[in-house]
PDB file of C-alpha atoms in Angstrom:
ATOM      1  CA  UNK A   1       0.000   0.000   0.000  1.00  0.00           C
ATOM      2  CA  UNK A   2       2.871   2.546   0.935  1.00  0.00           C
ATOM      3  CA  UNK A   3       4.445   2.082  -2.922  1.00  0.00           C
ATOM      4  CA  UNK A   4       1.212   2.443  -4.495  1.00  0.00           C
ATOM      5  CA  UNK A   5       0.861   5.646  -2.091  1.00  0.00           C
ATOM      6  CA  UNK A   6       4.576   6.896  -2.811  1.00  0.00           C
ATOM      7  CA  UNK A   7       3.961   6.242  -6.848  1.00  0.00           C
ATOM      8  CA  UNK A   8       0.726   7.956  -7.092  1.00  0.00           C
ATOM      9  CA  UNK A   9       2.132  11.212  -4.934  1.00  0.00           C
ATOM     10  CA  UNK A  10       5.364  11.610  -8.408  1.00  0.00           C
ATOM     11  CA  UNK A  11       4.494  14.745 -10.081  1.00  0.00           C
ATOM     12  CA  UNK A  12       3.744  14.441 -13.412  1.00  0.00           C
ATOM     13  CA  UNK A  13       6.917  15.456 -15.361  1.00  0.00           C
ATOM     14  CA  UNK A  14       7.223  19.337 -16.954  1.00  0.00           C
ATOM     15  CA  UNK A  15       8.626  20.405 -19.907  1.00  0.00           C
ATOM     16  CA  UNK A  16      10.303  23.822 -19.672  1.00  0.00           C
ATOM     17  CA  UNK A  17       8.971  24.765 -23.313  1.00  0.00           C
ATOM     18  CA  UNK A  18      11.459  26.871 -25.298  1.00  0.00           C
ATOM     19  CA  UNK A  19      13.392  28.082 -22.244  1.00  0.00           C
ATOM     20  CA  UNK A  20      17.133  27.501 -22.558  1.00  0.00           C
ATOM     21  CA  UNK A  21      17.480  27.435 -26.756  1.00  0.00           C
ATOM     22  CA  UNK A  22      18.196  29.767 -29.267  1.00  0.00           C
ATOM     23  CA  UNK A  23      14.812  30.011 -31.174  1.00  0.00           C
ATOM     24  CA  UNK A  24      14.002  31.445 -34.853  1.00  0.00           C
ATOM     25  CA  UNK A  25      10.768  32.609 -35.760  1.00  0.00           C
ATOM     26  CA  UNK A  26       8.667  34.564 -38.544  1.00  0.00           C
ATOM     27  CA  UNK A  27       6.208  37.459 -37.507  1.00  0.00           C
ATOM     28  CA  UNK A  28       3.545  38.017 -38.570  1.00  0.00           C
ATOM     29  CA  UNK A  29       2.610  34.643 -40.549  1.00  0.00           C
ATOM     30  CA  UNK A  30      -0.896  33.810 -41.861  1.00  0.00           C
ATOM     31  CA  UNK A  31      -2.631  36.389 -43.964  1.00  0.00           C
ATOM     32  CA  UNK A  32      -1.868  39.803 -43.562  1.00  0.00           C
ATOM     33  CA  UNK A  33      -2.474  43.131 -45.415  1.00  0.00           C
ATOM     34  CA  UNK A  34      -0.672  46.148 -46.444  1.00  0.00           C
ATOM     35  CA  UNK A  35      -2.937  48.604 -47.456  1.00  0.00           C
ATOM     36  CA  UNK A  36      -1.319  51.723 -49.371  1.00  0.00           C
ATOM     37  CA  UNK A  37      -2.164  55.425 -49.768  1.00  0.00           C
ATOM     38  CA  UNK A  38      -2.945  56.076 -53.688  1.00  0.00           C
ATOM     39  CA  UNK A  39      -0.014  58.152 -53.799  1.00  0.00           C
ATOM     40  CA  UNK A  40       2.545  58.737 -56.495  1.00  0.00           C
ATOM     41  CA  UNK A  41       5.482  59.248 -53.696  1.00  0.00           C
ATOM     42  CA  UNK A  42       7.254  56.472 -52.434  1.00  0.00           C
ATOM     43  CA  UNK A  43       5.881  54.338 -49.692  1.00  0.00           C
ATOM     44  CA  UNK A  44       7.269  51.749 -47.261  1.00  0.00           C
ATOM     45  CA  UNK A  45       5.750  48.729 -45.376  1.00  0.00           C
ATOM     46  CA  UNK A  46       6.708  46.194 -43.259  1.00  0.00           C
ATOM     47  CA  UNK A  47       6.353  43.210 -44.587  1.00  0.00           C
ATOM     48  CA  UNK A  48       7.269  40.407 -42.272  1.00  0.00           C
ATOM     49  CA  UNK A  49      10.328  40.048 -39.752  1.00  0.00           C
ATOM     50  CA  UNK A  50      12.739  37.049 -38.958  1.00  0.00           C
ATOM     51  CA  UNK A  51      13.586  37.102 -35.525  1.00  0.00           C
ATOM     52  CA  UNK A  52      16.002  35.329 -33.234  1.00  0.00           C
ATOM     53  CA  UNK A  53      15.173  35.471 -30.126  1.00  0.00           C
ATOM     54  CA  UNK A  54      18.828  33.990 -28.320  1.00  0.00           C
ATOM     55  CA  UNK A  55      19.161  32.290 -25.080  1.00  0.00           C
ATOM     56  CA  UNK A  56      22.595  33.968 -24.119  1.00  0.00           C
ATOM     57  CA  UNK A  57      25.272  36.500 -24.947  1.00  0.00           C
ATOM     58  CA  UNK A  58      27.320  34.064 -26.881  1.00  0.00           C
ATOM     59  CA  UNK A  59      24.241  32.754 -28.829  1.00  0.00           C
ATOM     60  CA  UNK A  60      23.577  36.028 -30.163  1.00  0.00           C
ATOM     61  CA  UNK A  61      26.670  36.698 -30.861  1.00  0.00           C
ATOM     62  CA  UNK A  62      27.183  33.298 -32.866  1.00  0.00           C
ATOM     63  CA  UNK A  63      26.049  33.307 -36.761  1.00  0.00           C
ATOM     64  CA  UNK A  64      22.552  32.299 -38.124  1.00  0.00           C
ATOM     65  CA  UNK A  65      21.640  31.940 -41.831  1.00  0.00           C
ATOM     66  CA  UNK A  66      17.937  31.829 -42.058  1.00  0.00           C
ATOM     67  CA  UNK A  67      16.980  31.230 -46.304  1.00  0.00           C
ATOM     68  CA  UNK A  68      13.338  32.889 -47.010  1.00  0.00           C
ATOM     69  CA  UNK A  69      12.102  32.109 -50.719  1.00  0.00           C
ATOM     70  CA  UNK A  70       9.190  33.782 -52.346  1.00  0.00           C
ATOM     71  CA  UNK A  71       6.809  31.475 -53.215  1.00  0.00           C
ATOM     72  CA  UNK A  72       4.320  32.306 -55.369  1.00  0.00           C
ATOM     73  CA  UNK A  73       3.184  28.181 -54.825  1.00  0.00           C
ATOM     74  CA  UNK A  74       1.874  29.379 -52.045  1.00  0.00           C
ATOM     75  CA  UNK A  75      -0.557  31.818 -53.818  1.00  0.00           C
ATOM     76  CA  UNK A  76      -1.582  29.177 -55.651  1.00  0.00           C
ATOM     77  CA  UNK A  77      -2.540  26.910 -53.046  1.00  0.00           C
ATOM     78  CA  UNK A  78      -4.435  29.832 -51.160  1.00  0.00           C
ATOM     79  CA  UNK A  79      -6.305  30.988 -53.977  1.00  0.00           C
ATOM     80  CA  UNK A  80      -7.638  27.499 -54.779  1.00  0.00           C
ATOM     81  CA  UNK A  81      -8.476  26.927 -50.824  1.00  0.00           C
ATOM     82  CA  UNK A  82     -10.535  30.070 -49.881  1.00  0.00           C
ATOM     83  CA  UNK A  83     -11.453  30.947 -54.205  1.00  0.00           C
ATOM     84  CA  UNK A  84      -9.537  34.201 -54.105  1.00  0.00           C
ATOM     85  CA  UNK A  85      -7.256  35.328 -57.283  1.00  0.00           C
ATOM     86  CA  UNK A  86      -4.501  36.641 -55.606  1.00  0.00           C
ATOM     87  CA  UNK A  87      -1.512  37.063 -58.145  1.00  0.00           C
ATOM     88  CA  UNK A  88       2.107  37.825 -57.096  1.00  0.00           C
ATOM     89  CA  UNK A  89       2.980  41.570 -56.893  1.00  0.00           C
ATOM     90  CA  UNK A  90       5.303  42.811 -60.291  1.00  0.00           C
ATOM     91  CA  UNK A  91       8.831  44.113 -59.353  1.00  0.00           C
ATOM     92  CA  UNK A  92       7.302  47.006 -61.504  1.00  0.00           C
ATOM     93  CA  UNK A  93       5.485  47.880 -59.024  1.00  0.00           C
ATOM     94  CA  UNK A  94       7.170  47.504 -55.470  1.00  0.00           C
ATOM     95  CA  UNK A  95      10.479  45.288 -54.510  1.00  0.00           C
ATOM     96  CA  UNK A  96      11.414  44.307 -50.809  1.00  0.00           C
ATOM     97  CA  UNK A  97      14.692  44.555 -49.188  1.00  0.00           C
ATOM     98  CA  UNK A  98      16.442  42.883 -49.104  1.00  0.00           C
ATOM     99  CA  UNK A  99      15.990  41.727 -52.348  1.00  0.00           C
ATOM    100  CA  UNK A 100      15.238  38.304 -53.376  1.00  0.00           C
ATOM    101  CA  UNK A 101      18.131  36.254 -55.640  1.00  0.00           C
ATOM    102  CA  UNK A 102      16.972  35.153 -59.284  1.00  0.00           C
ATOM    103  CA  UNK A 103      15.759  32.020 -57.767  1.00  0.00           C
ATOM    104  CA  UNK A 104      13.637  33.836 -54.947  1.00  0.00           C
ATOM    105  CA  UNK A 105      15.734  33.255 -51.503  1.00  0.00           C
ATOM    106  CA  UNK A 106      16.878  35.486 -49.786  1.00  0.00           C
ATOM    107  CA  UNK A 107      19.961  34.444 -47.193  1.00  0.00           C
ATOM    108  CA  UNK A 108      19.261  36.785 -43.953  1.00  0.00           C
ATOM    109  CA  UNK A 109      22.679  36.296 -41.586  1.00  0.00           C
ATOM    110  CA  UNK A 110      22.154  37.107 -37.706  1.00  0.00           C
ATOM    111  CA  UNK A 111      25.481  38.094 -36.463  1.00  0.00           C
ATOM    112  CA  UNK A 112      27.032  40.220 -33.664  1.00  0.00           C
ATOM    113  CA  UNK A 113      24.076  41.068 -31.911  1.00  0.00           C
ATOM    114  CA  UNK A 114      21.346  41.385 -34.772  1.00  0.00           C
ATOM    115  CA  UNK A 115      18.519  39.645 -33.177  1.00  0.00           C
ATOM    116  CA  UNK A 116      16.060  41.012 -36.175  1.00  0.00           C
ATOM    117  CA  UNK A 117      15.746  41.383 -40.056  1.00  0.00           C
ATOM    118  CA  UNK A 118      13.104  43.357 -41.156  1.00  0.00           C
ATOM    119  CA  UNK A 119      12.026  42.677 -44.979  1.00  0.00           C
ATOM    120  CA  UNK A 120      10.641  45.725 -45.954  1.00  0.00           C
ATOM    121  CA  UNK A 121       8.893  46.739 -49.219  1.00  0.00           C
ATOM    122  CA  UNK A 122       9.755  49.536 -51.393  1.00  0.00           C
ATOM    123  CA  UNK A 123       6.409  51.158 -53.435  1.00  0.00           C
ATOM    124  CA  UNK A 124       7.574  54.152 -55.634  1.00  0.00           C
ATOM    125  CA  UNK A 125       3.854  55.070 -57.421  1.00  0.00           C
ATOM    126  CA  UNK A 126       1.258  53.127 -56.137  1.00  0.00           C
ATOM    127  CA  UNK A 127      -1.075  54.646 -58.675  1.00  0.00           C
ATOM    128  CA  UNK A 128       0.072  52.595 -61.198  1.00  0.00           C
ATOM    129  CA  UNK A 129      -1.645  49.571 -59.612  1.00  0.00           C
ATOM    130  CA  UNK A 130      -4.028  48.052 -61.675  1.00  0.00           C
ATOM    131  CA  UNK A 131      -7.366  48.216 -59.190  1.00  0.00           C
ATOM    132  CA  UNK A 132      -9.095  44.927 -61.046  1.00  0.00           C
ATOM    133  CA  UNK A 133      -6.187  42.729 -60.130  1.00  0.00           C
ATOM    134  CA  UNK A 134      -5.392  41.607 -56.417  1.00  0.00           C
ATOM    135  CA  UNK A 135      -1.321  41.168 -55.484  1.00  0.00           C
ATOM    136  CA  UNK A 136       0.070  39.441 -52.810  1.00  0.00           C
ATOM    137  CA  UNK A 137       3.399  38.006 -52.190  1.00  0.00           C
ATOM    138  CA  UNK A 138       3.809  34.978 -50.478  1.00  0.00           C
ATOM    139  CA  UNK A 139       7.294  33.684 -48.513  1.00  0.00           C
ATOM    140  CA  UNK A 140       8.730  30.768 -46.518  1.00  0.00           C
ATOM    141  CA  UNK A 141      11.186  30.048 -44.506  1.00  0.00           C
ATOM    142  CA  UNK A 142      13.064  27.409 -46.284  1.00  0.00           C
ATOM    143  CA  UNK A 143      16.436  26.320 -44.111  1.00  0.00           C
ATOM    144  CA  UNK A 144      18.652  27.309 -40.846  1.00  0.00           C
ATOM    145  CA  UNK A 145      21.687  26.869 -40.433  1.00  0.00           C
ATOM    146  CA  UNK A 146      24.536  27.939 -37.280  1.00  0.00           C
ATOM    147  CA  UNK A 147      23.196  28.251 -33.711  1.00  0.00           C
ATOM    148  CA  UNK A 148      19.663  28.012 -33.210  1.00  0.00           C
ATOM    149  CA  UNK A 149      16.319  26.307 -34.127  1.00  0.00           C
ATOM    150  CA  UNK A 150      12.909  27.756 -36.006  1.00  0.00           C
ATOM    151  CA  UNK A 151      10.401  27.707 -33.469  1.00  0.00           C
ATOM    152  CA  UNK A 152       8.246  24.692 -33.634  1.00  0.00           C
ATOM    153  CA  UNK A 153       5.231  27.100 -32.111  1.00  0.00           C
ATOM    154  CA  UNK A 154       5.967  29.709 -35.299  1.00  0.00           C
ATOM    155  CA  UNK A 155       4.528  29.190 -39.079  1.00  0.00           C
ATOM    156  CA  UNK A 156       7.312  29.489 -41.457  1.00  0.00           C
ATOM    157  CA  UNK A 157       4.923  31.232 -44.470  1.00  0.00           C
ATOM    158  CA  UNK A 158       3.242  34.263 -44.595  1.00  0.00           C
ATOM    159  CA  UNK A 159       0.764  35.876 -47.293  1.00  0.00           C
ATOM    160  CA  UNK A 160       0.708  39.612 -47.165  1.00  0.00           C
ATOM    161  CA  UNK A 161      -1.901  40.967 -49.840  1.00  0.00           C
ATOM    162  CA  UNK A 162      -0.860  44.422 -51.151  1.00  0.00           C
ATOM    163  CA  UNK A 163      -3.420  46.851 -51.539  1.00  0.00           C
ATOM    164  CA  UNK A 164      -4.396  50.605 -51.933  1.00  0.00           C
ATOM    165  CA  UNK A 165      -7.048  52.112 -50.438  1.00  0.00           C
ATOM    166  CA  UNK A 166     -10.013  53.708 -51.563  1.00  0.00           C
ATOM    167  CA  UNK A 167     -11.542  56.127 -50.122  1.00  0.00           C
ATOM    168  CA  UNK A 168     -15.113  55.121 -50.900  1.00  0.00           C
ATOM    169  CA  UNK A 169     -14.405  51.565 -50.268  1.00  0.00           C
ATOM    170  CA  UNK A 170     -16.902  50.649 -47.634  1.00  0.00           C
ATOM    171  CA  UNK A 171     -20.125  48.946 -46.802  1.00  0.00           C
ATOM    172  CA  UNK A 172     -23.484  51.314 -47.919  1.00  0.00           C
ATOM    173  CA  UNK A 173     -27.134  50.143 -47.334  1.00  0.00           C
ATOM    174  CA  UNK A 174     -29.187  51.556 -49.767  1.00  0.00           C
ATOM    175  CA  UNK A 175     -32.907  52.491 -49.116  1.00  0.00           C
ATOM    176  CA  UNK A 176     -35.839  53.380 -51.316  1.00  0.00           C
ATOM    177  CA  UNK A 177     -37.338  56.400 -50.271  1.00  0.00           C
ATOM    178  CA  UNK A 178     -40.818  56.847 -51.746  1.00  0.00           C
ATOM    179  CA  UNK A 179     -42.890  59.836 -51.173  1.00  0.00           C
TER     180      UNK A 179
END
């Protein structure tokens, strides 16, 4: 009786979650929007961030290579799943930085101290958007490499759509007045 009483009284066993590693993450992921003025000056948006969130001095001082790719796969898949017709924004019309190699990756190094890279983009006119179409651009984290781990509890894609506002966008309700 005492061992069954001793067994039953051992705490269930606790993880200590992320504590104690070096952990990699995107923010935002999911869907996300970036709505513009309809201005012919040049405008700037946050994209998405990597961050890397280190568990010590020396860990953020060590070298990380995080490879983000556009993926315009992703689109794809999104636009059959929810029957949207997203398509991926022209260079002509806005570029991020940093900007993406020929084949769409982008190699973001963390070293001494840089705990985030911001991918920004660049919009020079946004009038020249064509209002029937709907861009978006569409990126995942691919590899890692040096100290560190992506966060298991972080998505590794994110869809941002790129938009510009309209004034008169809205909802109206519309009622017949009669004499």
């Amino acid at each position: 009786v005492l061992a069954i009483l001793a067994f039953s009284c051992v705490p269930e066993s606790q993880t200590m979650g992320d504590a104690g590693q070096t952990l990699v993450k995107m923010t935002p992921t999911g869907f996300n929007l970036i709505p513009l003025d309809a201005a012919t000056t040049l405008q700037k948006a946050l994209v998405f961030e990597i961050r890397k969130d280190a568990h010590s001095d020396a860990s953020m001082d060590a070298t990380t290579t995080v490879v983000v790719k556009k993926d315009d796969a992703i689109l794809t898949a999104y636009n059959d799943d929810y029957g949207t017709s997203f398509i991926p924004l022209p260079t002509s019309l806005g570029t991020t930085s940093p900007a993406p190699a020929g084949d769409g990756t982008m190699n973001l190094v963390f070293e001494n101290g840089i705990y985030v890279i911001p991918i920004v983009l660049s919009v020079p006119n946004a009038s020249l958007f064509d209002f029937a179409e709907a861009y978006a651009l569409a990126y995942r984290v691919t590899t890692l490499t040096g100290e560190g781990a992506y966060s298991k509890a972080a998505d590794d894609t994110v869809i941002v759509q790129v938009m510009v506002k309209n004034k008169y966008d809205g909802t109206y309700d519309v009622q017949e007045v009669t004499p």
